[in-house]
mmCIF file of N, CA and C in Angstrom:
data_model
loop_
_atom_site.group_PDB
_atom_site.id
_atom_site.type_symbol
_atom_site.label_atom_id
_atom_site.label_comp_id
_atom_site.label_asym_id
_atom_site.label_seq_id
_atom_site.Cartn_x
_atom_site.Cartn_y
_atom_site.Cartn_z
ATOM 1 N N MET Z 1 12.846 -0.426 2.307
ATOM 2 C CA MET Z 1 11.535 -0.815 1.845
ATOM 3 C C MET Z 1 11.609 -1.098 0.353
ATOM 4 N N LYS Z 2 10.893 -2.147 -0.073
ATOM 5 C CA LYS Z 2 10.818 -2.539 -1.473
ATOM 6 C C LYS Z 2 9.376 -2.896 -1.797
ATOM 7 N N ILE Z 3 9.068 -2.976 -3.089
ATOM 8 C CA ILE Z 3 7.742 -3.418 -3.534
ATOM 9 C C ILE Z 3 7.930 -4.392 -4.682
ATOM 10 N N THR Z 4 7.102 -5.449 -4.710
ATOM 11 C CA THR Z 4 7.182 -6.385 -5.824
ATOM 12 C C THR Z 4 6.528 -5.763 -7.051
ATOM 13 N N ALA Z 5 6.989 -6.184 -8.212
ATOM 14 C CA ALA Z 5 6.433 -5.659 -9.463
ATOM 15 C C ALA Z 5 4.943 -5.965 -9.554
ATOM 16 N N ASP Z 6 4.539 -7.165 -9.120
ATOM 17 C CA ASP Z 6 3.119 -7.534 -9.157
ATOM 18 C C ASP Z 6 2.285 -6.620 -8.269
ATOM 19 N N ALA Z 7 2.778 -6.330 -7.065
ATOM 20 C CA ALA Z 7 2.042 -5.457 -6.141
ATOM 21 C C ALA Z 7 1.932 -4.043 -6.703
ATOM 22 N N LEU Z 8 3.004 -3.555 -7.323
ATOM 23 C CA LEU Z 8 2.976 -2.215 -7.910
ATOM 24 C C LEU Z 8 1.961 -2.144 -9.050
ATOM 25 N N ASP Z 9 1.962 -3.147 -9.923
ATOM 26 C CA ASP Z 9 0.998 -3.179 -11.032
ATOM 27 C C ASP Z 9 -0.433 -3.243 -10.510
ATOM 28 N N MET Z 10 -0.655 -4.081 -9.486
ATOM 29 C CA MET Z 10 -1.995 -4.212 -8.906
ATOM 30 C C MET Z 10 -2.437 -2.899 -8.260
ATOM 31 N N ALA Z 11 -1.527 -2.227 -7.574
ATOM 32 C CA ALA Z 11 -1.861 -0.961 -6.918
ATOM 33 C C ALA Z 11 -2.242 0.101 -7.938
ATOM 34 N N LYS Z 12 -1.485 0.192 -9.010
ATOM 35 C CA LYS Z 12 -1.774 1.183 -10.047
ATOM 36 C C LYS Z 12 -3.134 0.929 -10.686
ATOM 37 N N ALA Z 13 -3.398 -0.322 -11.047
ATOM 38 C CA ALA Z 13 -4.664 -0.667 -11.686
ATOM 39 C C ALA Z 13 -5.840 -0.447 -10.733
ATOM 40 N N SER Z 14 -5.668 -0.829 -9.478
ATOM 41 C CA SER Z 14 -6.742 -0.692 -8.498
ATOM 42 C C SER Z 14 -7.038 0.765 -8.180
ATOM 43 N N ALA Z 15 -6.021 1.580 -8.124
ATOM 44 C CA ALA Z 15 -6.183 2.981 -7.725
ATOM 45 C C ALA Z 15 -7.051 3.759 -8.694
ATOM 46 N N ARG Z 16 -6.955 3.461 -9.949
ATOM 47 C CA ARG Z 16 -7.707 4.221 -10.952
ATOM 48 C C ARG Z 16 -9.207 4.016 -10.836
ATOM 49 N N GLU Z 17 -9.625 2.835 -10.389
ATOM 50 C CA GLU Z 17 -11.048 2.502 -10.359
ATOM 51 C C GLU Z 17 -11.628 2.390 -8.955
ATOM 52 N N SER Z 18 -10.785 2.396 -7.945
ATOM 53 C CA SER Z 18 -11.256 2.108 -6.590
ATOM 54 C C SER Z 18 -12.144 3.210 -6.018
ATOM 55 N N GLU Z 19 -13.204 2.775 -5.375
ATOM 56 C CA GLU Z 19 -14.081 3.693 -4.662
ATOM 57 C C GLU Z 19 -13.947 3.487 -3.156
ATOM 58 N N VAL Z 20 -12.955 2.684 -2.756
ATOM 59 C CA VAL Z 20 -12.685 2.429 -1.339
ATOM 60 C C VAL Z 20 -11.204 2.669 -1.071
ATOM 61 N N PRO Z 21 -10.843 2.981 0.171
ATOM 62 C CA PRO Z 21 -9.431 3.159 0.501
ATOM 63 C C PRO Z 21 -8.652 1.843 0.349
ATOM 64 N N LEU Z 22 -7.423 1.945 -0.141
ATOM 65 C CA LEU Z 22 -6.559 0.783 -0.340
ATOM 66 C C LEU Z 22 -5.283 0.937 0.492
ATOM 67 N N ILE Z 23 -4.797 -0.175 1.045
ATOM 68 C CA ILE Z 23 -3.553 -0.128 1.810
ATOM 69 C C ILE Z 23 -2.520 -1.048 1.185
ATOM 70 N N LEU Z 24 -1.253 -0.739 1.418
ATOM 71 C CA LEU Z 24 -0.131 -1.535 0.938
ATOM 72 C C LEU Z 24 0.345 -2.405 2.090
ATOM 73 N N VAL Z 25 0.380 -3.714 1.881
ATOM 74 C CA VAL Z 25 0.764 -4.635 2.941
ATOM 75 C C VAL Z 25 1.848 -5.581 2.452
ATOM 76 N N GLY Z 26 2.526 -6.202 3.397
ATOM 77 C CA GLY Z 26 3.554 -7.164 3.055
ATOM 78 C C GLY Z 26 4.232 -7.695 4.296
ATOM 79 N N GLU Z 27 5.437 -8.173 4.104
ATOM 80 C CA GLU Z 27 6.208 -8.705 5.217
ATOM 81 C C GLU Z 27 7.687 -8.536 4.935
ATOM 82 N N ARG Z 28 8.467 -8.477 6.008
ATOM 83 C CA ARG Z 28 9.926 -8.355 5.924
ATOM 84 C C ARG Z 28 10.368 -7.170 5.061
ATOM 85 N N SER Z 29 9.697 -6.046 5.229
ATOM 86 C CA SER Z 29 10.025 -4.795 4.529
ATOM 87 C C SER Z 29 9.859 -4.880 3.015
ATOM 88 N N VAL Z 30 8.965 -5.748 2.562
ATOM 89 C CA VAL Z 30 8.644 -5.843 1.139
ATOM 90 C C VAL Z 30 7.131 -5.760 0.995
ATOM 91 N N ILE Z 31 6.668 -4.769 0.236
ATOM 92 C CA ILE Z 31 5.246 -4.634 -0.055
ATOM 93 C C ILE Z 31 4.904 -5.688 -1.107
ATOM 94 N N THR Z 32 3.961 -6.576 -0.765
ATOM 95 C CA THR Z 32 3.640 -7.693 -1.644
ATOM 96 C C THR Z 32 2.201 -7.713 -2.133
ATOM 97 N N ASP Z 33 1.351 -6.848 -1.552
ATOM 98 C CA ASP Z 33 -0.056 -6.932 -1.900
ATOM 99 C C ASP Z 33 -0.775 -5.622 -1.623
ATOM 100 N N VAL Z 34 -1.954 -5.503 -2.188
ATOM 101 C CA VAL Z 34 -2.837 -4.360 -1.969
ATOM 102 C C VAL Z 34 -4.129 -4.911 -1.382
ATOM 103 N N MET Z 35 -4.613 -4.276 -0.328
ATOM 104 C CA MET Z 35 -5.849 -4.718 0.312
ATOM 105 C C MET Z 35 -6.815 -3.551 0.453
ATOM 106 N N ILE Z 36 -8.096 -3.866 0.533
ATOM 107 C CA ILE Z 36 -9.080 -2.850 0.889
ATOM 108 C C ILE Z 36 -8.839 -2.518 2.351
ATOM 109 N N ALA Z 37 -8.778 -1.240 2.665
ATOM 110 C CA ALA Z 37 -8.521 -0.813 4.042
ATOM 111 C C ALA Z 37 -9.661 -1.259 4.946
ATOM 112 N N PRO Z 38 -9.325 -1.927 6.047
ATOM 113 C CA PRO Z 38 -10.383 -2.338 6.982
ATOM 114 C C PRO Z 38 -11.096 -1.122 7.565
ATOM 115 N N ASP Z 39 -12.381 -1.235 7.761
ATOM 116 C CA ASP Z 39 -13.174 -0.164 8.366
ATOM 117 C C ASP Z 39 -13.024 -0.251 9.878
ATOM 118 N N PRO Z 40 -12.456 0.781 10.515
ATOM 119 C CA PRO Z 40 -12.247 0.734 11.968
ATOM 120 C C PRO Z 40 -13.535 0.515 12.749
ATOM 121 N N LYS Z 41 -14.665 0.904 12.194
ATOM 122 C CA LYS Z 41 -15.939 0.743 12.890
ATOM 123 C C LYS Z 41 -16.398 -0.717 12.909
ATOM 124 N N ALA Z 42 -15.772 -1.541 12.076
ATOM 125 C CA ALA Z 42 -16.190 -2.929 11.975
ATOM 126 C C ALA Z 42 -15.562 -3.822 13.043
ATOM 127 N N TYR Z 43 -14.658 -3.293 13.846
ATOM 128 C CA TYR Z 43 -13.951 -4.102 14.833
ATOM 129 C C TYR Z 43 -14.242 -3.638 16.245
ATOM 130 N N ASP Z 44 -14.313 -4.586 17.155
ATOM 131 C CA ASP Z 44 -14.507 -4.301 18.571
ATOM 132 C C ASP Z 44 -13.157 -3.931 19.161
ATOM 133 N N THR Z 45 -12.986 -2.669 19.508
ATOM 134 C CA THR Z 45 -11.720 -2.219 20.083
ATOM 135 C C THR Z 45 -11.829 -2.019 21.592
ATOM 136 N N SER Z 46 -12.943 -2.432 22.184
ATOM 137 C CA SER Z 46 -13.137 -2.219 23.617
ATOM 138 C C SER Z 46 -12.175 -3.046 24.463
ATOM 139 N N ALA Z 47 -11.704 -4.156 23.957
ATOM 140 C CA ALA Z 47 -10.790 -5.013 24.718
ATOM 141 C C ALA Z 47 -9.343 -4.750 24.344
ATOM 142 N N GLY Z 48 -9.071 -3.615 23.719
ATOM 143 C CA GLY Z 48 -7.704 -3.262 23.352
ATOM 144 C C GLY Z 48 -7.219 -3.898 22.080
ATOM 145 N N GLN Z 49 -8.136 -4.421 21.271
ATOM 146 C CA GLN Z 49 -7.719 -5.013 20.008
ATOM 147 C C GLN Z 49 -7.266 -3.920 19.048
ATOM 148 N N LEU Z 50 -6.417 -4.288 18.111
ATOM 149 C CA LEU Z 50 -5.945 -3.329 17.125
ATOM 150 C C LEU Z 50 -7.094 -2.855 16.254
ATOM 151 N N ILE Z 51 -7.086 -1.579 15.919
ATOM 152 C CA ILE Z 51 -8.142 -1.038 15.068
ATOM 153 C C ILE Z 51 -8.077 -1.642 13.671
ATOM 154 N N SER Z 52 -6.896 -1.773 13.123
ATOM 155 C CA SER Z 52 -6.740 -2.307 11.775
ATOM 156 C C SER Z 52 -6.284 -3.757 11.864
ATOM 157 N N MET Z 53 -7.213 -4.673 11.838
ATOM 158 C CA MET Z 53 -6.909 -6.097 11.984
ATOM 159 C C MET Z 53 -6.364 -6.655 10.676
ATOM 160 N N LEU Z 54 -5.144 -7.205 10.725
ATOM 161 C CA LEU Z 54 -4.520 -7.836 9.577
ATOM 162 C C LEU Z 54 -4.078 -9.236 9.990
ATOM 163 N N PRO Z 55 -3.936 -10.155 9.043
ATOM 164 C CA PRO Z 55 -3.461 -11.494 9.390
ATOM 165 C C PRO Z 55 -2.092 -11.444 10.071
ATOM 166 N N VAL Z 56 -1.812 -12.420 10.908
ATOM 167 C CA VAL Z 56 -0.543 -12.489 11.630
ATOM 168 C C VAL Z 56 0.616 -12.476 10.642
ATOM 169 N N GLY Z 57 1.614 -11.668 10.919
ATOM 170 C CA GLY Z 57 2.802 -11.583 10.077
ATOM 171 C C GLY Z 57 2.705 -10.575 8.949
ATOM 172 N N ILE Z 58 1.522 -10.094 8.654
ATOM 173 C CA ILE Z 58 1.335 -9.118 7.588
ATOM 174 C C ILE Z 58 1.397 -7.724 8.198
ATOM 175 N N ARG Z 59 2.163 -6.864 7.590
ATOM 176 C CA ARG Z 59 2.329 -5.498 8.083
ATOM 177 C C ARG Z 59 1.752 -4.498 7.089
ATOM 178 N N ARG Z 60 1.236 -3.420 7.628
ATOM 179 C CA ARG Z 60 0.757 -2.315 6.800
ATOM 180 C C ARG Z 60 1.920 -1.341 6.628
ATOM 181 N N TYR Z 61 2.286 -1.077 5.375
ATOM 182 C CA TYR Z 61 3.412 -0.192 5.101
ATOM 183 C C TYR Z 61 2.990 1.157 4.545
ATOM 184 N N GLY Z 62 1.763 1.272 4.100
ATOM 185 C CA GLY Z 62 1.326 2.542 3.540
ATOM 186 C C GLY Z 62 -0.022 2.404 2.885
ATOM 187 N N LYS Z 63 -0.289 3.309 1.966
ATOM 188 C CA LYS Z 63 -1.587 3.305 1.299
ATOM 189 C C LYS Z 63 -1.447 3.738 -0.144
ATOM 190 N N VAL Z 64 -2.499 3.468 -0.906
ATOM 191 C CA VAL Z 64 -2.610 3.935 -2.279
ATOM 192 C C VAL Z 64 -3.581 5.104 -2.244
ATOM 193 N N VAL Z 65 -3.163 6.239 -2.739
ATOM 194 C CA VAL Z 65 -4.037 7.410 -2.757
ATOM 195 C C VAL Z 65 -5.030 7.230 -3.895
ATOM 196 N N THR Z 66 -6.329 7.218 -3.537
ATOM 197 C CA THR Z 66 -7.411 7.015 -4.506
ATOM 198 C C THR Z 66 -8.417 8.147 -4.376
ATOM 199 N N LYS Z 67 -9.420 8.121 -5.237
ATOM 200 C CA LYS Z 67 -10.490 9.114 -5.131
ATOM 201 C C LYS Z 67 -11.168 9.026 -3.770
ATOM 202 N N ALA Z 68 -11.231 7.822 -3.215
ATOM 203 C CA ALA Z 68 -11.918 7.605 -1.940
ATOM 204 C C ALA Z 68 -11.077 8.000 -0.731
ATOM 205 N N SER Z 69 -9.787 8.154 -0.916
ATOM 206 C CA SER Z 69 -8.905 8.423 0.221
ATOM 207 C C SER Z 69 -7.719 9.259 -0.246
ATOM 208 N N GLN Z 70 -7.844 10.565 -0.132
ATOM 209 C CA GLN Z 70 -6.844 11.492 -0.664
ATOM 210 C C GLN Z 70 -5.768 11.908 0.338
ATOM 211 N N ASP Z 71 -5.986 11.673 1.632
ATOM 212 C CA ASP Z 71 -5.049 12.134 2.653
ATOM 213 C C ASP Z 71 -3.776 11.309 2.655
ATOM 214 N N LEU Z 72 -2.643 11.993 2.870
ATOM 215 C CA LEU Z 72 -1.375 11.299 3.021
ATOM 216 C C LEU Z 72 -1.255 10.839 4.470
ATOM 217 N N GLU Z 73 -0.713 9.640 4.670
ATOM 218 C CA GLU Z 73 -0.558 9.064 5.995
ATOM 219 C C GLU Z 73 0.908 8.749 6.248
ATOM 220 N N PRO Z 74 1.269 8.508 7.514
ATOM 221 C CA PRO Z 74 2.636 8.052 7.796
ATOM 222 C C PRO Z 74 2.903 6.746 7.046
ATOM 223 N N GLY Z 75 4.102 6.592 6.563
ATOM 224 C CA GLY Z 75 4.458 5.412 5.783
ATOM 225 C C GLY Z 75 4.655 5.795 4.334
ATOM 226 N N TYR Z 76 4.383 4.856 3.456
ATOM 227 C CA TYR Z 76 4.602 5.044 2.023
ATOM 228 C C TYR Z 76 3.259 5.233 1.331
ATOM 229 N N ASN Z 77 3.094 6.370 0.672
ATOM 230 C CA ASN Z 77 1.857 6.698 -0.037
ATOM 231 C C ASN Z 77 2.140 6.654 -1.536
ATOM 232 N N LEU Z 78 1.454 5.773 -2.251
ATOM 233 C CA LEU Z 78 1.611 5.675 -3.698
ATOM 234 C C LEU Z 78 0.598 6.604 -4.345
ATOM 235 N N ILE Z 79 1.101 7.571 -5.113
ATOM 236 C CA ILE Z 79 0.212 8.544 -5.748
ATOM 237 C C ILE Z 79 0.528 8.660 -7.237
ATOM 238 N N GLU Z 80 -0.476 9.104 -7.983
ATOM 239 C CA GLU Z 80 -0.289 9.398 -9.396
ATOM 240 C C GLU Z 80 -0.208 10.910 -9.524
ATOM 241 N N ASP Z 81 0.890 11.417 -10.117
ATOM 242 C CA ASP Z 81 1.021 12.873 -10.239
ATOM 243 C C ASP Z 81 0.242 13.379 -11.454
ATOM 244 N N GLU Z 82 0.286 14.686 -11.660
ATOM 245 C CA GLU Z 82 -0.494 15.309 -12.729
ATOM 246 C C GLU Z 82 -0.064 14.865 -14.124
ATOM 247 N N ASN Z 83 1.140 14.287 -14.255
ATOM 248 C CA ASN Z 83 1.629 13.799 -15.545
ATOM 249 C C ASN Z 83 1.319 12.328 -15.779
ATOM 250 N N GLY Z 84 0.640 11.700 -14.825
ATOM 251 C CA GLY Z 84 0.316 10.286 -14.952
ATOM 252 C C GLY Z 84 1.410 9.355 -14.478
ATOM 253 N N ASN Z 85 2.449 9.906 -13.837
ATOM 254 C CA ASN Z 85 3.533 9.085 -13.302
ATOM 255 C C ASN Z 85 3.216 8.680 -11.866
ATOM 256 N N TRP Z 86 3.595 7.467 -11.492
ATOM 257 C CA TRP Z 86 3.362 6.967 -10.146
ATOM 258 C C TRP Z 86 4.623 7.127 -9.318
ATOM 259 N N LYS Z 87 4.458 7.523 -8.064
ATOM 260 C CA LYS Z 87 5.610 7.672 -7.176
ATOM 261 C C LYS Z 87 5.167 7.474 -5.734
ATOM 262 N N PHE Z 88 6.144 7.205 -4.884
ATOM 263 C CA PHE Z 88 5.893 7.088 -3.460
ATOM 264 C C PHE Z 88 6.284 8.393 -2.782
ATOM 265 N N VAL Z 89 5.442 8.840 -1.855
ATOM 266 C CA VAL Z 89 5.738 10.030 -1.066
ATOM 267 C C VAL Z 89 5.468 9.708 0.401
ATOM 268 N N ASP Z 90 6.094 10.499 1.289
ATOM 269 C CA ASP Z 90 5.827 10.339 2.715
ATOM 270 C C ASP Z 90 4.637 11.208 3.100
ATOM 271 N N GLU Z 91 4.343 11.285 4.393
ATOM 272 C CA GLU Z 91 3.161 12.043 4.823
ATOM 273 C C GLU Z 91 3.275 13.535 4.583
ATOM 274 N N ASP Z 92 4.505 14.026 4.321
ATOM 275 C CA ASP Z 92 4.715 15.443 4.025
ATOM 276 C C ASP Z 92 4.705 15.725 2.528
ATOM 277 N N GLY Z 93 4.535 14.697 1.711
ATOM 278 C CA GLY Z 93 4.514 14.864 0.263
ATOM 279 C C GLY Z 93 5.883 14.810 -0.388
ATOM 280 N N LYS Z 94 6.919 14.479 0.395
ATOM 281 C CA LYS Z 94 8.277 14.363 -0.162
ATOM 282 C C LYS Z 94 8.449 12.995 -0.801
ATOM 283 N N GLU Z 95 9.004 12.995 -2.010
ATOM 284 C CA GLU Z 95 9.183 11.740 -2.730
ATOM 285 C C GLU Z 95 10.201 10.846 -2.017
ATOM 286 N N VAL Z 96 9.884 9.549 -1.939
ATOM 287 C CA VAL Z 96 10.794 8.560 -1.356
ATOM 288 C C VAL Z 96 11.020 7.453 -2.379
ATOM 289 N N HIS Z 97 12.220 6.916 -2.384
ATOM 290 C CA HIS Z 97 12.581 5.871 -3.344
ATOM 291 C C HIS Z 97 12.209 4.506 -2.774
ATOM 292 N N VAL Z 98 11.422 3.739 -3.536
ATOM 293 C CA VAL Z 98 11.056 2.379 -3.170
ATOM 294 C C VAL Z 98 11.389 1.499 -4.370
ATOM 295 N N PRO Z 99 12.465 0.701 -4.278
ATOM 296 C CA PRO Z 99 12.850 -0.144 -5.408
ATOM 297 C C PRO Z 99 11.822 -1.242 -5.705
ATOM 298 N N VAL Z 100 11.693 -1.572 -6.976
ATOM 299 C CA VAL Z 100 10.801 -2.641 -7.420
ATOM 300 C C VAL Z 100 11.629 -3.917 -7.542
ATOM 301 N N VAL Z 101 11.121 -5.000 -6.939
ATOM 302 C CA VAL Z 101 11.816 -6.291 -6.968
ATOM 303 C C VAL Z 101 10.875 -7.346 -7.529
ATOM 304 N N GLU Z 102 11.449 -8.469 -7.957
ATOM 305 C CA GLU Z 102 10.594 -9.572 -8.395
ATOM 306 C C GLU Z 102 10.070 -10.289 -7.164
ATOM 307 N N SER Z 103 8.916 -10.897 -7.299
ATOM 308 C CA SER Z 103 8.315 -11.570 -6.144
ATOM 309 C C SER Z 103 9.038 -12.896 -5.889
ATOM 310 N N ALA Z 104 8.934 -13.381 -4.672
ATOM 311 C CA ALA Z 104 9.547 -14.660 -4.310
ATOM 312 C C ALA Z 104 8.964 -15.792 -5.158
ATOM 313 N N ASP Z 105 7.672 -15.695 -5.500
ATOM 314 C CA ASP Z 105 7.040 -16.718 -6.332
ATOM 315 C C ASP Z 105 7.668 -16.783 -7.723
ATOM 316 N N ASP Z 106 8.016 -15.615 -8.285
ATOM 317 C CA ASP Z 106 8.632 -15.563 -9.606
ATOM 318 C C ASP Z 106 10.016 -16.189 -9.600
ATOM 319 N N ARG Z 107 10.754 -16.023 -8.502
ATOM 320 C CA ARG Z 107 12.111 -16.580 -8.415
ATOM 321 C C ARG Z 107 12.084 -18.101 -8.328
ATOM 322 N N LYS Z 108 11.009 -18.675 -7.774
ATOM 323 C CA LYS Z 108 10.911 -20.130 -7.620
ATOM 324 C C LYS Z 108 10.543 -20.810 -8.930
ATOM 325 N N CYS Z 109 9.875 -20.103 -9.816
ATOM 326 C CA CYS Z 109 9.404 -20.698 -11.058
ATOM 327 C C CYS Z 109 10.521 -20.783 -12.093
ATOM 328 N N GLY Z 110 10.466 -21.813 -12.931
ATOM 329 C CA GLY Z 110 11.265 -21.966 -14.091
ATOM 330 C C GLY Z 110 12.702 -21.925 -13.937
#
């Protein structure tokens, strides 16, 4: 698993001010974006549809821990520790290493 520098910066900035749950999404094992977590109550799941509807090809890899959503979930949880440092942890609170990479858009430019 990897995260783009842009996605990491956006997640950090969003987490400090967010009053809604945020999720980490991307494709091909690279976290590329931060989204507001879909509200499960907003979707019709009676026909077996997925509770968390995301665009085709986009995967949910984890969440950003915010004031609005403090619980750790399976996957990668981005949290700010008591010293103001950001890190990824699993659902048990164990730190996991997620390398930061440049985005594909940055590699195409210049």
